[in-house]
Amino acid sequence: MTDATKCPSCQSEHAYQDRDLWICPECGHEWSAAAGAEADASQETGVRDAHGNVLADGDSVIVMKDLKVKGSSSVVKGGTKVRNIRLQEATDGHNIACKIDGIGAMNLKSEFVKKA
């Protein structure tokens, strides 16, 4: 059975189709297969900040908590505004490249920033 016919709420395999809706007899959840696919596609596209906002190249972000700089005794304080970010492929989880005043070039994880 494909994932489209499994209930997204309880993962039951006993879901059935009624016209353009899928219905789960175990939990009563109803969903549209087309709407679910569109929602999954929109969630995957783009890098998102800690609040779920989509980030783009050139955006400004605010660091949400104090972050230690690896290999240094410096700390990026929470509330620091970072301008002109560049998005990059997240090989180690750091998907934002930027320059921070007083520290220099560094990479950040999008889960520790919010869009300004």
Coordinates of N, CA, C and O in Angstrom, one line a residue:
M1 N 0.8 -1.2 0.0 CA 0.0 0.0 0.0 C 0.9 1.2 0.0 O 1.9 1.3 0.7
T2 N 0.5 2.2 -0.8 CA 1.4 3.4 -0.9 C 1.1 4.3 0.3 O 0.1 4.2 1.0
D3 N 2.0 5.3 0.5 CA 1.9 6.2 1.6 C 0.7 7.2 1.4 O 0.2 7.7 2.3
A4 N 0.3 7.4 0.1 CA -0.8 8.3 -0.1 C -2.1 7.7 0.5 O -3.0 8.4 0.8
T5 N -2.2 6.4 0.6 CA -3.4 5.8 1.1 C -3.3 5.4 2.6 O -4.3 4.9 3.2
K6 N -2.2 5.7 3.3 CA -2.1 5.5 4.7 C -2.6 6.8 5.4 O -2.4 7.9 4.9
C7 N -3.2 6.7 6.5 CA -3.7 7.8 7.2 C -2.6 8.6 7.8 O -1.7 8.1 8.5
P8 N -2.5 10.0 7.5 CA -1.4 10.8 8.0 C -1.5 11.0 9.5 O -0.5 11.3 10.2
S9 N -2.7 10.8 10.1 CA -2.9 11.0 11.5 C -2.4 9.8 12.3 O -1.7 9.9 13.3
C10 N -3.0 8.6 12.0 CA -2.7 7.4 12.8 C -1.9 6.3 12.0 O -1.6 5.2 12.6
Q11 N -1.5 6.5 10.8 CA -0.8 5.6 9.9 C -1.5 4.3 9.7 O -0.9 3.3 9.4
S12 N -2.8 4.3 9.8 CA -3.6 3.1 9.5 C -3.6 2.8 8.0 O -3.6 3.7 7.2
E13 N -3.6 1.5 7.7 CA -3.6 1.1 6.3 C -5.0 0.8 5.8 O -5.2 0.3 4.7
H14 N -6.0 1.1 6.6 CA -7.4 0.8 6.2 C -8.2 2.0 5.7 O -9.4 2.0 5.6
A15 N -7.5 3.0 5.2 CA -8.1 4.2 4.7 C -8.7 3.8 3.3 O -8.3 2.9 2.6
Y16 N -9.8 4.5 3.0 CA -10.5 4.3 1.8 C -10.9 5.6 1.1 O -10.9 6.6 1.8
Q17 N -11.1 5.6 -0.2 CA -11.3 6.8 -0.9 C -12.8 7.0 -1.2 O -13.6 6.0 -1.5
D18 N -13.3 8.2 -0.9 CA -14.7 8.6 -1.2 C -14.7 9.8 -2.1 O -14.4 10.9 -1.6
R19 N -14.9 9.6 -3.4 CA -14.7 10.7 -4.4 C -13.3 11.3 -4.3 O -12.4 10.5 -4.6
D20 N -13.1 12.5 -3.9 CA -11.8 13.1 -3.9 C -11.2 13.2 -2.5 O -10.1 13.8 -2.3
L21 N -11.8 12.5 -1.5 CA -11.3 12.5 -0.2 C -10.9 11.1 0.2 O -11.5 10.1 -0.2
W22 N -9.9 11.0 1.1 CA -9.5 9.8 1.7 C -10.0 9.8 3.1 O -9.9 10.8 3.8
I23 N -10.6 8.7 3.7 CA -11.2 8.6 5.0 C -10.6 7.5 5.7 O -10.4 6.4 5.2
C24 N -10.2 7.7 7.0 CA -9.7 6.7 7.9 C -10.8 6.2 8.8 O -11.3 7.0 9.6
P25 N -11.2 4.9 8.7 CA -12.3 4.4 9.6 C -11.9 4.3 11.0 O -12.7 4.2 11.9
E26 N -10.6 4.2 11.3 CA -10.1 4.0 12.7 C -10.1 5.3 13.5 O -10.5 5.3 14.7
C27 N -9.6 6.4 12.9 CA -9.6 7.7 13.7 C -10.5 8.7 13.2 O -10.7 9.8 13.8
G28 N -11.1 8.5 12.0 CA -12.1 9.4 11.4 C -11.5 10.6 10.7 O -12.2 11.5 10.3
H29 N -10.2 10.6 10.5 CA -9.5 11.7 9.8 C -9.8 11.6 8.3 O -9.9 10.6 7.7
E30 N -10.1 12.8 7.7 CA -10.3 12.9 6.3 C -9.3 13.8 5.7 O -8.9 14.9 6.3
W31 N -8.8 13.5 4.5 CA -7.8 14.3 3.8 C -7.9 14.2 2.3 O -8.4 13.2 1.8
S32 N -7.4 15.1 1.6 CA -7.3 15.1 0.2 C -5.9 14.7 -0.2 O -4.9 15.3 0.2
A33 N -5.8 13.7 -1.1 CA -4.4 13.3 -1.5 C -3.7 14.4 -2.3 O -2.5 14.6 -2.2
A34 N -4.4 15.2 -3.1 CA -3.8 16.3 -3.9 C -3.3 17.4 -2.9 O -2.2 17.9 -3.1
A35 N -4.1 17.7 -2.0 CA -3.7 18.8 -1.0 C -2.5 18.4 -0.2 O -1.7 19.2 0.1
G36 N -2.5 17.1 0.2 CA -1.4 16.6 1.0 C -0.1 16.6 0.2 O 1.0 17.0 0.7
A37 N -0.1 16.3 -1.1 CA 1.1 16.3 -1.9 C 1.6 17.8 -2.1 O 2.8 18.0 -2.1
E38 N 0.7 18.7 -2.3 CA 1.0 20.1 -2.4 C 1.6 20.7 -1.1 O 2.6 21.4 -1.2
A39 N 1.1 20.3 0.0 CA 1.6 20.8 1.3 C 3.0 20.2 1.5 O 3.9 20.9 2.0
D40 N 3.3 18.9 1.2 CA 4.6 18.4 1.4 C 5.6 19.1 0.5 O 6.7 19.3 0.9
A41 N 5.2 19.4 -0.8 CA 6.1 20.0 -1.7 C 6.5 21.4 -1.2 O 7.6 21.9 -1.3
S42 N 5.5 22.2 -0.7 CA 5.8 23.5 -0.2 C 6.6 23.5 1.0 O 7.4 24.4 1.3
Q43 N 6.5 22.5 1.9 CA 7.3 22.4 3.1 C 8.8 22.2 2.8 O 9.7 22.6 3.4
E44 N 9.1 21.4 1.7 CA 10.4 21.0 1.4 C 11.2 22.1 0.7 O 12.4 22.1 0.7
T45 N 10.5 23.0 0.0 CA 11.2 24.0 -0.8 C 11.7 25.1 0.1 O 11.0 25.6 0.9
G46 N 13.0 25.4 -0.1 CA 13.6 26.5 0.6 C 14.1 26.2 2.0 O 13.8 25.2 2.6
V47 N 15.0 27.1 2.4 CA 15.5 27.0 3.8 C 14.6 27.9 4.7 O 14.2 29.0 4.3
R48 N 14.2 27.3 5.8 CA 13.3 28.0 6.7 C 14.0 28.3 8.0 O 14.9 27.6 8.5
D49 N 13.6 29.5 8.6 CA 14.2 29.9 9.9 C 13.5 29.1 11.1 O 12.7 28.2 10.8
A50 N 13.8 29.5 12.3 CA 13.2 28.8 13.5 C 11.7 28.9 13.6 O 11.1 28.1 14.2
H51 N 11.1 29.9 13.0 CA 9.7 30.1 13.0 C 9.0 29.6 11.8 O 7.8 29.8 11.6
G52 N 9.7 29.0 10.8 CA 9.1 28.5 9.6 C 9.0 29.5 8.5 O 8.5 29.1 7.4
N53 N 9.6 30.7 8.6 CA 9.6 31.6 7.5 C 10.7 31.2 6.4 O 11.7 30.8 6.8
V54 N 10.3 31.3 5.2 CA 11.3 30.9 4.1 C 12.3 32.0 4.0 O 12.0 33.2 3.9
L55 N 13.6 31.6 3.9 CA 14.7 32.5 3.8 C 15.2 32.5 2.3 O 15.1 31.5 1.6
A56 N 15.7 33.7 1.9 CA 16.3 33.8 0.6 C 17.6 34.5 0.6 O 18.0 35.1 1.7
D57 N 18.4 34.4 -0.4 CA 19.7 35.1 -0.5 C 19.5 36.6 -0.3 O 18.5 37.2 -0.9
G58 N 20.3 37.3 0.5 CA 20.2 38.7 0.7 C 19.3 39.1 1.8 O 19.3 40.3 2.1
D59 N 18.6 38.2 2.5 CA 17.8 38.5 3.6 C 18.6 38.9 4.8 O 19.8 38.6 4.9
S60 N 18.0 39.6 5.8 CA 18.6 39.9 7.1 C 17.9 39.0 8.1 O 16.7 38.7 8.1
V61 N 18.8 38.4 9.0 CA 18.3 37.6 10.1 C 18.8 38.0 11.4 O 19.8 38.8 11.5
I62 N 18.1 37.6 12.5 CA 18.6 37.9 13.8 C 18.9 36.6 14.5 O 18.1 35.6 14.5
V63 N 20.1 36.5 15.1 CA 20.5 35.3 15.9 C 19.7 35.2 17.1 O 19.5 36.2 17.9
M64 N 19.1 34.1 17.4 CA 18.1 33.9 18.5 C 18.8 33.6 19.9 O 18.2 33.9 20.9
K65 N 20.0 33.0 19.9 CA 20.6 32.7 21.1 C 22.1 32.8 21.0 O 22.6 32.9 19.9
D66 N 22.8 32.9 22.1 CA 24.3 33.0 22.1 C 24.9 31.7 21.4 O 24.5 30.6 21.8
L67 N 25.8 32.0 20.4 CA 26.4 30.8 19.7 C 27.9 30.9 19.9 O 28.5 32.0 19.6
K68 N 28.5 29.9 20.3 CA 30.0 29.8 20.4 C 30.6 29.7 19.1 O 30.1 28.9 18.2
V69 N 31.7 30.4 18.8 CA 32.4 30.3 17.5 C 33.4 29.2 17.7 O 34.3 29.2 18.6
K70 N 33.4 28.1 16.9 CA 34.3 27.0 17.0 C 35.7 27.4 16.7 O 36.0 28.1 15.7
G71 N 36.6 27.0 17.5 CA 38.0 27.3 17.4 C 38.4 28.7 17.9 O 39.5 29.2 17.6
S72 N 37.5 29.3 18.6 CA 37.8 30.7 19.1 C 37.1 30.9 20.4 O 36.2 30.1 20.8
S73 N 37.5 31.9 21.1 CA 36.8 32.2 22.4 C 35.7 33.2 22.2 O 35.1 33.6 23.2
S74 N 35.4 33.6 21.0 CA 34.3 34.6 20.7 C 33.0 33.9 20.8 O 32.8 32.7 20.6
V75 N 32.0 34.8 21.0 CA 30.6 34.4 21.0 C 29.8 35.3 20.2 O 29.9 36.5 20.3
V76 N 28.8 34.8 19.4 CA 27.9 35.6 18.7 C 26.7 35.7 19.6 O 26.0 34.7 20.0
K77 N 26.4 36.9 20.1 CA 25.4 37.2 21.1 C 24.0 37.1 20.4 O 23.8 37.4 19.3
G78 N 23.0 36.6 21.2 CA 21.7 36.5 20.8 C 21.2 38.0 20.5 O 21.5 38.9 21.3
G79 N 20.4 38.2 19.5 CA 19.9 39.5 19.1 C 20.8 40.2 18.1 O 20.5 41.3 17.6
T80 N 21.9 39.6 17.7 CA 22.8 40.1 16.7 C 22.1 40.1 15.3 O 21.6 39.0 14.9
K81 N 22.0 41.2 14.6 CA 21.4 41.2 13.3 C 22.5 40.9 12.2 O 23.6 41.6 12.3
V82 N 22.2 40.0 11.4 CA 23.1 39.6 10.3 C 22.5 40.0 9.0 O 21.4 39.6 8.7
R83 N 23.2 40.8 8.2 CA 22.6 41.3 6.9 C 23.2 40.5 5.7 O 24.3 40.0 5.8
N84 N 22.5 40.5 4.6 CA 23.0 39.9 3.4 C 23.5 38.5 3.5 O 24.6 38.2 3.2
I85 N 22.6 37.6 3.9 CA 23.0 36.2 4.1 C 23.0 35.5 2.7 O 22.4 36.0 1.7
R86 N 23.7 34.4 2.6 CA 23.8 33.6 1.4 C 23.4 32.2 1.8 O 24.0 31.6 2.7
L87 N 22.5 31.6 1.1 CA 22.1 30.2 1.4 C 23.0 29.3 0.6 O 23.4 29.5 -0.5
Q88 N 23.4 28.1 1.3 CA 24.3 27.2 0.7 C 23.8 25.8 1.0 O 22.9 25.6 1.8
E89 N 24.3 24.8 0.3 CA 24.0 23.4 0.6 C 24.4 23.0 2.0 O 25.6 23.2 2.4
A90 N 23.5 22.4 2.7 CA 23.8 22.1 4.1 C 24.4 20.7 4.3 O 23.8 19.7 4.5
T91 N 25.7 20.7 4.1 CA 26.4 19.4 4.3 C 26.5 19.0 5.7 O 26.4 17.8 6.1
D92 N 26.8 19.9 6.6 CA 26.9 19.6 8.0 C 25.9 20.4 8.9 O 26.0 20.5 10.1
G93 N 24.8 20.8 8.2 CA 23.7 21.5 8.9 C 23.8 23.0 8.9 O 22.8 23.7 9.2
H94 N 24.9 23.5 8.5 CA 25.1 25.0 8.4 C 24.8 25.4 7.0 O 25.6 25.3 6.1
N95 N 23.5 25.9 6.9 CA 23.1 26.2 5.5 C 23.0 27.7 5.3 O 22.4 28.1 4.3
I96 N 23.6 28.6 6.1 CA 23.6 30.0 5.9 C 25.1 30.5 6.0 O 25.8 30.2 7.0
A97 N 25.6 31.1 4.9 CA 26.9 31.7 5.0 C 26.7 33.2 5.1 O 25.8 33.8 4.5
C98 N 27.5 33.9 6.0 CA 27.4 35.3 6.3 C 28.6 35.9 6.8 O 29.6 35.2 7.1
K99 N 28.7 37.2 6.9 CA 29.7 37.9 7.6 C 29.1 38.7 8.8 O 28.1 39.4 8.6
I100 N 29.7 38.5 10.0 CA 29.2 39.1 11.2 C 30.3 40.1 11.6 O 31.5 39.8 11.7
D101 N 29.8 41.4 11.9 CA 30.7 42.4 12.3 C 31.5 42.0 13.6 O 30.9 41.5 14.5
G102 N 32.8 42.2 13.6 CA 33.6 41.9 14.7 C 34.1 40.5 14.7 O 35.0 40.1 15.5
I103 N 33.5 39.6 14.0 CA 33.9 38.2 14.0 C 34.4 37.8 12.6 O 35.4 37.1 12.5
G104 N 33.7 38.1 11.5 CA 34.1 37.8 10.2 C 33.2 36.8 9.5 O 32.0 36.6 9.9
A105 N 33.6 36.1 8.5 CA 32.8 35.1 7.8 C 32.6 33.9 8.6 O 33.5 33.4 9.3
M106 N 31.4 33.4 8.6 CA 31.1 32.2 9.3 C 29.8 31.6 8.7 O 29.1 32.2 7.9
N107 N 29.5 30.3 9.1 CA 28.3 29.6 8.7 C 27.4 29.5 9.9 O 27.9 29.2 11.0
L108 N 26.1 29.6 9.6 CA 25.1 29.4 10.7 C 24.1 28.3 10.3 O 23.9 28.1 9.1
K109 N 23.4 27.8 11.3 CA 22.3 26.9 11.1 C 21.0 27.7 11.1 O 20.9 28.6 11.9
S110 N 20.1 27.4 10.2 CA 18.9 28.2 10.1 C 18.0 28.0 11.3 O 17.1 28.9 11.5
E111 N 18.2 27.0 12.1 CA 17.3 26.8 13.2 C 17.6 27.7 14.4 O 16.9 27.8 15.3
F112 N 18.7 28.5 14.3 CA 19.1 29.4 15.4 C 18.9 30.9 15.0 O 19.4 31.8 15.7
V113 N 18.2 31.1 13.9 CA 18.0 32.5 13.4 C 16.5 32.7 13.1 O 15.8 31.7 12.9
K114 N 16.1 34.0 13.1 CA 14.7 34.3 12.7 C 14.9 35.5 11.7 O 15.8 36.3 11.8
K115 N 13.9 35.5 10.8 CA 13.9 36.5 9.7 C 13.7 37.9 10.3 O 12.8 38.0 11.2
A116 N 14.5 38.9 9.9 CA 14.3 40.2 10.5 C 13.3 41.0 9.7 O 13.0 40.7 8.6

